Short mmCIF file of C-alpha atoms and ligand atoms in Angstrom, two decimals:
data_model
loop_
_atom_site.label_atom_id
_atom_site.label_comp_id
_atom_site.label_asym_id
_atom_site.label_seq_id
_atom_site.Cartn_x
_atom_site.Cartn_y
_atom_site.Cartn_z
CA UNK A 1 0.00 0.00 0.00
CA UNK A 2 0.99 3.61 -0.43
CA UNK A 3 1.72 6.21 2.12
CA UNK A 4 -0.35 8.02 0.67
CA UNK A 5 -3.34 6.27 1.80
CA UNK A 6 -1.68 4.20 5.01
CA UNK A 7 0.43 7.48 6.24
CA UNK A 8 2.56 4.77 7.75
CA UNK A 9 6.44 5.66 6.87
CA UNK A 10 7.33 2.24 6.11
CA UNK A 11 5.53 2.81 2.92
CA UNK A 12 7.49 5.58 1.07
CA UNK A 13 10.59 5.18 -0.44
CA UNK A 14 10.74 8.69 -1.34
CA UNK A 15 10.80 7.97 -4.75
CA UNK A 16 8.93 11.42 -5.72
CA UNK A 17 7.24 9.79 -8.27
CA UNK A 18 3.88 10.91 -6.91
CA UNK A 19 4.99 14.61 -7.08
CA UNK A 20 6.44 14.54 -10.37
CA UNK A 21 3.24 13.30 -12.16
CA UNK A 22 0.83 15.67 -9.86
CA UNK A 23 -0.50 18.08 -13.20
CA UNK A 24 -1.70 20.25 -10.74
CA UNK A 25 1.77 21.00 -8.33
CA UNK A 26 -0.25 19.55 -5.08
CA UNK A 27 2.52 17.87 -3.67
CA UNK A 28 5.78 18.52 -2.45
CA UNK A 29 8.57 16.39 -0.28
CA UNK A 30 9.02 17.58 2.92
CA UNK A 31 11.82 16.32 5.29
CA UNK A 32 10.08 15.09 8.76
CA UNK A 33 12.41 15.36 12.07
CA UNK A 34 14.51 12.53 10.86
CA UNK A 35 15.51 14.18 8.13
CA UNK A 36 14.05 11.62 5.71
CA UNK A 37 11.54 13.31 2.77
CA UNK A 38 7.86 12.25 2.70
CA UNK A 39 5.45 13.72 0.19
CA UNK A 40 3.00 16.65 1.50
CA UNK A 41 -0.37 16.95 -0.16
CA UNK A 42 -1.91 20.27 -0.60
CA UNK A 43 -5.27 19.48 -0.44
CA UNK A 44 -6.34 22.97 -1.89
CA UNK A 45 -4.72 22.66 -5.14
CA UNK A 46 -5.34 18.60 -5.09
CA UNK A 47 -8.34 17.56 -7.50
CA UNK A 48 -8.47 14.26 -5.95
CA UNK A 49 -7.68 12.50 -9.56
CA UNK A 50 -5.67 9.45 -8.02
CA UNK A 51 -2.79 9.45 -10.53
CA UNK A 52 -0.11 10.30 -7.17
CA UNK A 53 -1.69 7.06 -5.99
CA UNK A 54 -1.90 4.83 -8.54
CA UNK A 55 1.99 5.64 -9.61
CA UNK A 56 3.50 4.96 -5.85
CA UNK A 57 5.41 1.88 -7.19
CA UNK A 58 4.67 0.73 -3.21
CA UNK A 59 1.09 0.33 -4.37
CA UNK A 60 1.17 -2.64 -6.26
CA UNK A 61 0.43 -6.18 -4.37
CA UNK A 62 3.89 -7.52 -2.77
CA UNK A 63 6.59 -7.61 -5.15
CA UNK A 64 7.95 -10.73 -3.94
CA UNK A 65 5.59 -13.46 -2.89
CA UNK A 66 7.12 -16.29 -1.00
CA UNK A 67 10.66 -17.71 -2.42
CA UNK A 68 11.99 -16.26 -5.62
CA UNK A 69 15.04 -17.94 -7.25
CA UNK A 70 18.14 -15.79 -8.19
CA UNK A 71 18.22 -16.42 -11.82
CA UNK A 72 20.17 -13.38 -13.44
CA UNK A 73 21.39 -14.11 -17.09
CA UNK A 74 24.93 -13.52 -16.43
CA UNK A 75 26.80 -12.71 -13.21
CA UNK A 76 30.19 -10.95 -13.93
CA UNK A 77 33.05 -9.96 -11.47
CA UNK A 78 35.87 -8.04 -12.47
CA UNK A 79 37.04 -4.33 -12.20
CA UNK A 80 38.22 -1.46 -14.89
CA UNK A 81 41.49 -1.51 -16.27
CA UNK A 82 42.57 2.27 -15.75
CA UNK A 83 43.74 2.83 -12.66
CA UNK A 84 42.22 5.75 -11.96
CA UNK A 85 38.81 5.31 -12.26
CA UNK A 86 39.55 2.68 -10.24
CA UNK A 87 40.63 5.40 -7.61
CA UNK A 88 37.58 7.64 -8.82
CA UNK A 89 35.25 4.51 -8.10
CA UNK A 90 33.82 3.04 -4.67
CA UNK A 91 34.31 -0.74 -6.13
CA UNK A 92 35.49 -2.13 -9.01
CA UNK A 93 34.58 0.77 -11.59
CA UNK A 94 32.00 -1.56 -13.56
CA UNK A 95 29.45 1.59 -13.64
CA UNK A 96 32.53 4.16 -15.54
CA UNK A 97 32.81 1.15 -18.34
CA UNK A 98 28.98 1.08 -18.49
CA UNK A 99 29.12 4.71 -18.96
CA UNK A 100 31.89 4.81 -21.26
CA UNK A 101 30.15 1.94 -23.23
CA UNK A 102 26.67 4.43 -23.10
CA UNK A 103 28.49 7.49 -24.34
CA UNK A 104 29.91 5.90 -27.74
CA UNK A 105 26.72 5.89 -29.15
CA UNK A 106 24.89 9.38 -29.99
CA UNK A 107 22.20 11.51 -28.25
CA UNK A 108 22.62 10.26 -25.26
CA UNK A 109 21.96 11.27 -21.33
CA UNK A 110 23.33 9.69 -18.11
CA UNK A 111 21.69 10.52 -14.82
CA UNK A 112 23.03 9.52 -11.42
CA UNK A 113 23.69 10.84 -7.95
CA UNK A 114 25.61 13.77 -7.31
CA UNK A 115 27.37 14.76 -3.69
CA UNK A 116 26.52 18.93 -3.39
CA UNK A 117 28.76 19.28 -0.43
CA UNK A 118 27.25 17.43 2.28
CA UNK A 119 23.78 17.11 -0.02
CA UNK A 120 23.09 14.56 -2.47
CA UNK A 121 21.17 14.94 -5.47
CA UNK A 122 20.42 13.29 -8.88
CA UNK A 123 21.70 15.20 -12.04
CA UNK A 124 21.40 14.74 -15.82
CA UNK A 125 24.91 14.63 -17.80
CA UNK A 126 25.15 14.68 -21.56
CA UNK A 127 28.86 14.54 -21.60
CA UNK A 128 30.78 11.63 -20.59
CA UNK A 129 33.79 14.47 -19.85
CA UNK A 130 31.35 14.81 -16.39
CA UNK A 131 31.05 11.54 -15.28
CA UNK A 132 33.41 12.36 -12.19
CA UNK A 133 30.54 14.33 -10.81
CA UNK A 134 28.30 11.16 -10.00
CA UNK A 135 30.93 7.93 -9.82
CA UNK A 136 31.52 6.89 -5.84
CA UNK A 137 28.99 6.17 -3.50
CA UNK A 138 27.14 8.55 -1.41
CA UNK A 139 25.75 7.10 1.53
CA UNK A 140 22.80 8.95 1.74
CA UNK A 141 19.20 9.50 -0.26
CA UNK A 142 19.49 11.07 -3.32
CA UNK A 143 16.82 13.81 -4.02
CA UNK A 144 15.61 12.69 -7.09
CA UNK A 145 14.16 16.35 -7.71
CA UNK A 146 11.88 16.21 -11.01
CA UNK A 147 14.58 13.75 -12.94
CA UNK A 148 11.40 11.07 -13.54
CA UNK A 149 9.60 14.18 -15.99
CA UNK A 150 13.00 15.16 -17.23
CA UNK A 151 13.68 10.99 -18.55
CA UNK A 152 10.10 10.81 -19.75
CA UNK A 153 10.82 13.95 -21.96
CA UNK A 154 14.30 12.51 -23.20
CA UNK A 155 12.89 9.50 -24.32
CA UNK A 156 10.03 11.06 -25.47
CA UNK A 157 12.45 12.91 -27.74
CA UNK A 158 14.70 9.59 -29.06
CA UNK A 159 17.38 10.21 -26.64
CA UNK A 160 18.95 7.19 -24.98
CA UNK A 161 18.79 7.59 -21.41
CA UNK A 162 21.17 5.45 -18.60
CA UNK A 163 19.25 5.74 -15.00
CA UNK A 164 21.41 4.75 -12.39
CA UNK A 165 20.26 5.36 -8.74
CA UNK A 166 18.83 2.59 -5.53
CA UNK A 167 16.62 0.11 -6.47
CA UNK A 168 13.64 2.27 -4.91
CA UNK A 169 14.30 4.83 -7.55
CA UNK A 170 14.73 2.46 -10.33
CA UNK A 171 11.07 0.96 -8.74
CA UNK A 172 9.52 4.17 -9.26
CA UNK A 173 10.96 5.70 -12.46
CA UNK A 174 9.77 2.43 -14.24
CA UNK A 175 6.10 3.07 -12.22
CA UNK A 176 6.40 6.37 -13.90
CA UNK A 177 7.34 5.89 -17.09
CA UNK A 178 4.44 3.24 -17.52
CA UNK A 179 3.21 4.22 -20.47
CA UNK A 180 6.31 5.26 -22.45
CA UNK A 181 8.73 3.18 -24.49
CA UNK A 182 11.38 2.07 -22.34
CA UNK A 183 13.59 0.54 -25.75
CA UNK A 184 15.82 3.45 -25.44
CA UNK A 185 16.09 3.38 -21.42
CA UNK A 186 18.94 1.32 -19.60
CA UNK A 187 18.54 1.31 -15.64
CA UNK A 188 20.98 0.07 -12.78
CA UNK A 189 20.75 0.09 -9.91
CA UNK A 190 23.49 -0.47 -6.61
CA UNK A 191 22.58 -2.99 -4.47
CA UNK A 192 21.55 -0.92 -1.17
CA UNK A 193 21.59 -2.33 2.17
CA UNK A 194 19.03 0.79 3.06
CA UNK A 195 20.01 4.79 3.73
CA UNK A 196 20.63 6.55 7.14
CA UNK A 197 19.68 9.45 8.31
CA UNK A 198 21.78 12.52 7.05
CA UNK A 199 21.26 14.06 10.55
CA UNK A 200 24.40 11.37 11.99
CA UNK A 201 26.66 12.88 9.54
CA UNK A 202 25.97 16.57 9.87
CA UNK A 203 26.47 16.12 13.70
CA UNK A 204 29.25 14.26 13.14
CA UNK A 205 30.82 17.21 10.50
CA UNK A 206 29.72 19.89 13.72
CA UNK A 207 31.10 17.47 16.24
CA UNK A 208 34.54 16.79 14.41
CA UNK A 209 35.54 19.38 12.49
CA UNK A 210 33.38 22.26 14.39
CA UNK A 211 34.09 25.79 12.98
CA UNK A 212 35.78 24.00 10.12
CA UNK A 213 32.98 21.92 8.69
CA UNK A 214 31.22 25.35 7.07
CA UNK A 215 34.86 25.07 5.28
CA UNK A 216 34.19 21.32 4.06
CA UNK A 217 34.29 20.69 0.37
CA UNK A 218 32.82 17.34 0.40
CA UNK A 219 33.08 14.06 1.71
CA UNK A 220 34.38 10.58 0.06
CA UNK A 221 32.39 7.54 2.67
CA UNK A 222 34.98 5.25 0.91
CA UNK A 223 37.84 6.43 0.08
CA UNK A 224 40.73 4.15 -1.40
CA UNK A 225 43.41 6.07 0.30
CA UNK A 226 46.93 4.43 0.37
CA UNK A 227 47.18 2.50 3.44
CA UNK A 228 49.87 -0.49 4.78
CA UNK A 229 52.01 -0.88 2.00
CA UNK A 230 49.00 -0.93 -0.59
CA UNK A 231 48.94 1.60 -3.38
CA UNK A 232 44.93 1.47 -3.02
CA UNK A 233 42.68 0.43 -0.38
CA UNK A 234 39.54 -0.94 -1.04
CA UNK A 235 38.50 -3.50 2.12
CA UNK A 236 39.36 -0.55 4.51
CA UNK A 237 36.57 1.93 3.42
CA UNK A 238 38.20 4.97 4.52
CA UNK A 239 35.92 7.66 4.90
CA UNK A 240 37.76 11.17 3.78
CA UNK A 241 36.67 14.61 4.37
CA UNK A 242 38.01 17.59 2.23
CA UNK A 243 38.37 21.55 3.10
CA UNK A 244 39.15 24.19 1.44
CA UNK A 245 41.61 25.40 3.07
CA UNK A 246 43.30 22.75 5.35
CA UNK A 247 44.20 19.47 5.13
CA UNK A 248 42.04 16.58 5.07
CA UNK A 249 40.62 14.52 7.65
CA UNK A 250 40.45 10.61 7.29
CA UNK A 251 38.98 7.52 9.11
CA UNK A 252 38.91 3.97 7.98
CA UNK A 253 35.97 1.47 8.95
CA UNK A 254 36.68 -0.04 11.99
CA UNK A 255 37.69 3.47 13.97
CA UNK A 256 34.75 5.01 12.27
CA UNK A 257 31.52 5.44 14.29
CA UNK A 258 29.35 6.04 10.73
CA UNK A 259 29.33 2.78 9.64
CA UNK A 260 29.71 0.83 12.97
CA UNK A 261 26.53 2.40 13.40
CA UNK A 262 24.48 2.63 10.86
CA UNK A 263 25.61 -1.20 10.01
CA UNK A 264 24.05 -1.97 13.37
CA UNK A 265 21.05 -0.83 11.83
CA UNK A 266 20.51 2.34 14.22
CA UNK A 267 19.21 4.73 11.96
CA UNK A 268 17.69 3.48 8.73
CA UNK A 269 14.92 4.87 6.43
CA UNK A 270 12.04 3.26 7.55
CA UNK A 271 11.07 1.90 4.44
CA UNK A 272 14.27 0.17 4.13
CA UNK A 273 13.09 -2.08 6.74
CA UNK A 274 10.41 -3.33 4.73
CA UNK A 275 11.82 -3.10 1.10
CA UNK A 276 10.50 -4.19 -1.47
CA UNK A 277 13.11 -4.85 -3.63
CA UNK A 278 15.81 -6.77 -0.91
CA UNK A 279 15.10 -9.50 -3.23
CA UNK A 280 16.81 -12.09 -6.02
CA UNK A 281 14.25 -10.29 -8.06
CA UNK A 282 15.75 -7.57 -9.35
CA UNK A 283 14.31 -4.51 -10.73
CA UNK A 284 16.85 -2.73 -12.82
CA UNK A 285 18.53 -4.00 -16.10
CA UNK A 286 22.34 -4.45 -14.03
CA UNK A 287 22.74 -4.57 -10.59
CA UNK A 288 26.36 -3.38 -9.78
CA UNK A 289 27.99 -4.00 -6.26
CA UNK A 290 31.33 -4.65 -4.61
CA UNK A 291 32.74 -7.68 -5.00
CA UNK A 292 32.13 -8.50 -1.01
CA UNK A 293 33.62 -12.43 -0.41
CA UNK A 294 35.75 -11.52 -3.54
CA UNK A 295 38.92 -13.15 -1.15
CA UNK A 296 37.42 -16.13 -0.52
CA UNK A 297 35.54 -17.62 -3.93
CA UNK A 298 37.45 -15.73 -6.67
CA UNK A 299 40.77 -14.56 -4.98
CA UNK A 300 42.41 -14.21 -8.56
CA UNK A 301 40.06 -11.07 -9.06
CA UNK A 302 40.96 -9.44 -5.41
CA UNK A 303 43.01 -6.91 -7.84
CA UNK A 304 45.81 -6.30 -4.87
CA UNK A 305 43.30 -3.82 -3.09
CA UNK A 306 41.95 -1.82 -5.77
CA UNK A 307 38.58 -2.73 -5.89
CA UNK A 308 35.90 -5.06 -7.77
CA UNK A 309 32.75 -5.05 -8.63
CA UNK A 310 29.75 -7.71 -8.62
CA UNK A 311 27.83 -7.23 -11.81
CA UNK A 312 24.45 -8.76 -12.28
CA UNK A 313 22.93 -8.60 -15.69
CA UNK A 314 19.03 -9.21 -15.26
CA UNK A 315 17.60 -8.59 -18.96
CA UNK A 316 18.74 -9.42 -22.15
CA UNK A 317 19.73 -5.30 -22.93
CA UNK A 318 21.56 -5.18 -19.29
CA UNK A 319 23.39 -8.35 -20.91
CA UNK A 320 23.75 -6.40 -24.11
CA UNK A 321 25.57 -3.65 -22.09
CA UNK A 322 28.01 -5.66 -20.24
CA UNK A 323 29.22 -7.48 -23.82
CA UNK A 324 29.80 -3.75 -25.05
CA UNK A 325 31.33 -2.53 -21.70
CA UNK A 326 33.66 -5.35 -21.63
CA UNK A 327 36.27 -3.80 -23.34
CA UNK A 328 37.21 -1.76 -20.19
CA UNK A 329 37.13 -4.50 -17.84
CA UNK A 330 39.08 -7.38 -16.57
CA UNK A 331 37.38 -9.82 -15.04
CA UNK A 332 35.20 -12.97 -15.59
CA UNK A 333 31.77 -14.48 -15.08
CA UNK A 334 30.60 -16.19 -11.66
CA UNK A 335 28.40 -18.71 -10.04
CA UNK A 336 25.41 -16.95 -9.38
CA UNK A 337 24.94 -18.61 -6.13
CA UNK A 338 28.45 -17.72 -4.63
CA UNK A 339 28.00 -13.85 -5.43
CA UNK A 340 24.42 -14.26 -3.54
CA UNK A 341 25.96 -15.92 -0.85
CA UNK A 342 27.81 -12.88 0.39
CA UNK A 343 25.55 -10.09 -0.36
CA UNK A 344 22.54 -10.09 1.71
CA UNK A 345 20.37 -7.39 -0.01
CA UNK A 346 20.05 -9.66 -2.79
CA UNK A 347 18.44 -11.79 -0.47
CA UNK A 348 16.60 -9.97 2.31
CA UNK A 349 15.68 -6.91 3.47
CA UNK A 350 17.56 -5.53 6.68
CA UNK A 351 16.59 -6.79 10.23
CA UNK A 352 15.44 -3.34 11.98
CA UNK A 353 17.70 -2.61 15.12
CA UNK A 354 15.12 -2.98 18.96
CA UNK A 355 17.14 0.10 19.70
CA UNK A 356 16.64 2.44 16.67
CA UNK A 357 13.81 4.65 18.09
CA UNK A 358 15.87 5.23 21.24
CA UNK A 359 18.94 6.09 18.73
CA UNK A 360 16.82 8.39 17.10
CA UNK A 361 15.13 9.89 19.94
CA UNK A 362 19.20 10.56 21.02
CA UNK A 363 20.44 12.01 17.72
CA UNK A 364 17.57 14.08 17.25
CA UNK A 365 17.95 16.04 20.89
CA UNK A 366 20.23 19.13 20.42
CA UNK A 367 21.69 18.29 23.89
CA UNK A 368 23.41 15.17 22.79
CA UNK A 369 26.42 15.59 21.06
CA UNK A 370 28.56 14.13 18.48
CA UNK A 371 30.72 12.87 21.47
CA UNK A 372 27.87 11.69 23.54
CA UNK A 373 26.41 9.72 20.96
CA UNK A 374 29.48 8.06 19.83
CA UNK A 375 29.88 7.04 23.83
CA UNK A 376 26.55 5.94 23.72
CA UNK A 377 26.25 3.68 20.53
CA UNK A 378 29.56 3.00 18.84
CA UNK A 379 31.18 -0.25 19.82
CA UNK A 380 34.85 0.07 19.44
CA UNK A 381 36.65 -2.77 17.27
CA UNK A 382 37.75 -5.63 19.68
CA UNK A 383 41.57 -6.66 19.27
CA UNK A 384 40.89 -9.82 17.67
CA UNK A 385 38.82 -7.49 15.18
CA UNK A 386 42.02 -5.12 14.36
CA UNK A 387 44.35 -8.32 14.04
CA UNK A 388 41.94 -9.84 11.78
CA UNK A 389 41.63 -6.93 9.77
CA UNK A 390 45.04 -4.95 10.07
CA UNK A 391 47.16 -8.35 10.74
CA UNK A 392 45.49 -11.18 9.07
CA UNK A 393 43.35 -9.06 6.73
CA UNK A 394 41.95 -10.03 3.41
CA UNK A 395 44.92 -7.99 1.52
CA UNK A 396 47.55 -10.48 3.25
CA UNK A 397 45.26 -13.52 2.51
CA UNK A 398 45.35 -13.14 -1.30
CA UNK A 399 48.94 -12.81 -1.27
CA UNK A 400 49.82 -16.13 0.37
CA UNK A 401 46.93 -17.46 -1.60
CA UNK A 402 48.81 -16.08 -4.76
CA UNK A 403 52.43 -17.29 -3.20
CA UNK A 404 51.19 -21.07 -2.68
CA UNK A 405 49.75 -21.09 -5.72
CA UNK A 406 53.16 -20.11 -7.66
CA UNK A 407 54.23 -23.65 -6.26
CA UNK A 408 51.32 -25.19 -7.40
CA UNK A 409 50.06 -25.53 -3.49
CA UNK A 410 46.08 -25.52 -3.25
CA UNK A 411 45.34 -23.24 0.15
CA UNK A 412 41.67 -22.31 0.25
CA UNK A 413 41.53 -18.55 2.52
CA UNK A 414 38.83 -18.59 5.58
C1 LIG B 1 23.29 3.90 -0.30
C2 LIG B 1 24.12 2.82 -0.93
C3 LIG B 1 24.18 1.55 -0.32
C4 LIG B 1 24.96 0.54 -0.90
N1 LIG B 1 25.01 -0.70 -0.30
C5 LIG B 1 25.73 -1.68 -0.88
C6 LIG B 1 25.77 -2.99 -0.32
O1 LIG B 1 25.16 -3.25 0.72
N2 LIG B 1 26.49 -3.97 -0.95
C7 LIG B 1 27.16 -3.71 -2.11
O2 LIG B 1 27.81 -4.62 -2.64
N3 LIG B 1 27.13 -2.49 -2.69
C8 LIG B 1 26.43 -1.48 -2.10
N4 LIG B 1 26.38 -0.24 -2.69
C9 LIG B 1 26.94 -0.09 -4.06
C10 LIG B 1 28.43 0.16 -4.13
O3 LIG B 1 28.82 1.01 -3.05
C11 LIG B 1 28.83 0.83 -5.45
O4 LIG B 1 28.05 1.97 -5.65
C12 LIG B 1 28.60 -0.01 -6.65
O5 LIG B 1 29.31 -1.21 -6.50
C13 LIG B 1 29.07 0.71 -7.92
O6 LIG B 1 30.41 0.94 -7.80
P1 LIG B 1 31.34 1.26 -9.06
O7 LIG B 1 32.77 1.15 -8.60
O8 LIG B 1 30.94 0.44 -10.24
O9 LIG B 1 30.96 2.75 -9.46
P2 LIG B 1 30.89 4.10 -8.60
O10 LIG B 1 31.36 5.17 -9.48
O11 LIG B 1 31.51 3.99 -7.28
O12 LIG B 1 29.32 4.19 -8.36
C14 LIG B 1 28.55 5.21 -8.82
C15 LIG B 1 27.12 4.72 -8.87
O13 LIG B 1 26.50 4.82 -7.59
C16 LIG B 1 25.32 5.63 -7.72
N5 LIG B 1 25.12 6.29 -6.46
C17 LIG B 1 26.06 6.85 -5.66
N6 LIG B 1 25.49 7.36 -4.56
C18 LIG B 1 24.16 7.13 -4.68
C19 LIG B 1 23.04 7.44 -3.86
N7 LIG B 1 23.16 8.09 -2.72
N8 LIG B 1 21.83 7.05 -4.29
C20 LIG B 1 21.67 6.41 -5.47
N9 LIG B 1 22.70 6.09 -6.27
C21 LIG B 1 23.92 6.44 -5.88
C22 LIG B 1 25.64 6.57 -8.88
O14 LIG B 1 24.48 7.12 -9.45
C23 LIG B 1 26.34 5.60 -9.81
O15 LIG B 1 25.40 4.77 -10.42
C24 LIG B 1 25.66 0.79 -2.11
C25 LIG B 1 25.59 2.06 -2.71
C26 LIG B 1 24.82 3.07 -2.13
C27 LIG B 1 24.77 4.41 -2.80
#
């Protein structure tokens, strides 16, 4: 059911699909004291037609009734050959070659999510000389803004349009565009283990950086900075901030409070509790994600810690795309089941933490603090954590996986 009828959060993505086809401007998204957008109906301009209704892709009966099998055409791992996208990309780079692969052929638009400082929004590019602008991902909701009206016109017009966004946006451009010609439209999505609120990170900007954050120029959540004798680091998701006029500040995973909690499930969307599209059904043409597990069923594509991606081609034209974005990539195809194995979105959606209301309740009140919270909630890596990571880690893993086999010794990595 739709929030629009229910008013229960749980059923809004925030897709904005039911305020982009409102002909009469009656509804607008409005952030609620979680700092998650919701739609707002004006009931004076609303004529009560139904259209915001019947496009909420949440609408339609369950998505996913009882077991689904995953049964993708072609699962690919791999990850671009230029070494710098691979630094300009959060896995393995598999969305640049798509890109690149997009751009060759004329008239054509890419749209994707763009980091505005500490903001996130979706833009349209028409030159592939942009692409920097939406590559890495930004761990928070895009604001999809009117892009849904904007694709409908493109196509509409002949051009060929790439969507790339969460599966809940791919859910409801596609609920949109139902009456269109979708030959010309290619969607993919990242598999998304849910959003958190944006309020953790602004406190976290105030509560870190303090004067400084009104100097930030943005923030990478996974940076591949150099780290331990590795030219690139993937596995350690370094989250970097940049100013403009001092040097930047860094974190990896394990010391970082952000992802400790929001992993733990602390502060969520809502909806993502209940999506609809945690699922081996897929929604979107590809499905690109990182390469999680990569150490342990394909070690030879672990790429000495620069980063690969999991790509999942669901239709025959998401198939078509991969053959023509090949070119790019190194890499090669998978067992299906292995790359579901590891990444649980593809499976089911995320168990909602017993705490998260009392989380919220903490974040939200101006008394607490970046400090207090982070005494309060993060759990600080235990030492057998650190040695597994910093000692033992997946990095040093391959390598005597790679040394063993030079001498024609089998050694499976745990
Ligand atoms: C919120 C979120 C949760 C994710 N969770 C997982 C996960 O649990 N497991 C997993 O394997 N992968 C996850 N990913 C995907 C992964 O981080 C990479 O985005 C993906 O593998 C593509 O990487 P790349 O190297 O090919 O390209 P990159 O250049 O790193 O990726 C760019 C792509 O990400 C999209 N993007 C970036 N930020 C956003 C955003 N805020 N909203 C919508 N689209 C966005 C861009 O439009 C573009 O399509 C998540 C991504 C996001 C944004």
């Amino acid at each position: 059911m739709t929030y629009l009828i229910t008013n229960n959060k749980a059923d809004c993505t925030a897709c904005g699909a039911c305020a982009q086809i409102c002909g009469h401007q009656a509804i607008s998204m409005e952030y609620d004291n979680e700092a998650f957008a919701y739609p707002v109906i004006d009931k004076d301009k609303c004529i009560d037609c139904g259209a915001c209704v019947k496009v909420c892709p949440l609408n339609e009966e369950d998505r996913h009734p009882g077991e689904i099998e995953f049964k993708p055409l072609r699962v690919f791992g791999g990850s671009h050959k230029d070494d710098e996208v691979l630094i300009n990309s959060t896995s393995g780079g598999a969305f640049t070659a798509f890109c690149q692969a997009w751009s060759e052929q004329g008239d054509y638009v890419i749209y994707g999510a763009f980091a505005d400082g500490l903001d996130v929004r979706h833009v349209r590019l028409t030159s592939i000389d942009d692409l920097k602008k939406i590559c890495k991902s930004k761990y928070r909701q895009s604001e999809i803004g009117t892009c849904f009206k904007s694709v409908r016109q493109d196509l509409v017009k002949g051009r060929k349009v790439l969507f790339s966004g969460t599966p809940c946006h791919i859910g409801g451009l596609i609920s949109f565009l139902k009456n269109i010609d979708r030959s010309n439209l290619l969607t993919i999505e990242v598999i998304c283990e849910g959003v958190p609120s944006p309020l953790f990170i602004e406190k976290m900007s105030k509560g870190i950086f303090g004067e400084s954050a009104s100097d930030l120029e943005g923030l990478d959540y996974r940076c591949k900075k150099k780290s331990f004798g590795s030219p690139i680091s993937w596995d350690f998701q370094m989250m970097q901030a940049s100013f403009r006029s001092r040097p930047s500040w860094t974190r990896d995973r394990w010391f970082n409070p952000f992802w400790n909690v929001w992993l733990k499930h602390l502060m969520s969307r809502p909806s993502c509790y209940d999506c609809r599209y945690a699922c081996p059904k897929r929604v979107a043409d590809v499905t690109l994600g990182d390469l999680w597990g990569v150490h342990l069923y394909c070690p030879d594509l672990y790429n000495m810690n620069k980063g690969a991606s999991l790509v999942i081609c669901n239709s025959e034209k998401g198939a078509e795309w991969l053959e023509k974005a090949m070119p790019a990539l190194n890499g090669h195809d998978l067992n299906p089941q292995d790359a579901l194995r590891y990444q649980g979105p593809l499976r089911k959606k995320v168990q909602k933490n017993p705490n998260r209301e009392a989380f919220m309740a903490d974040l939200m009140n101006e008394d607490s603090t970046y400090d207090k919270l982070v005494e309060k909630w993060y759990d600080k890596p235990s030492l057998k954590l650190i040695i597994s990571k910093y000692v033992w880690g997946n990095r040093n893993k391959v390598w005597l996986w790679n040394f063993l086999r030079h001498f024609k010794i089998n050694y499976r990595i745990r």
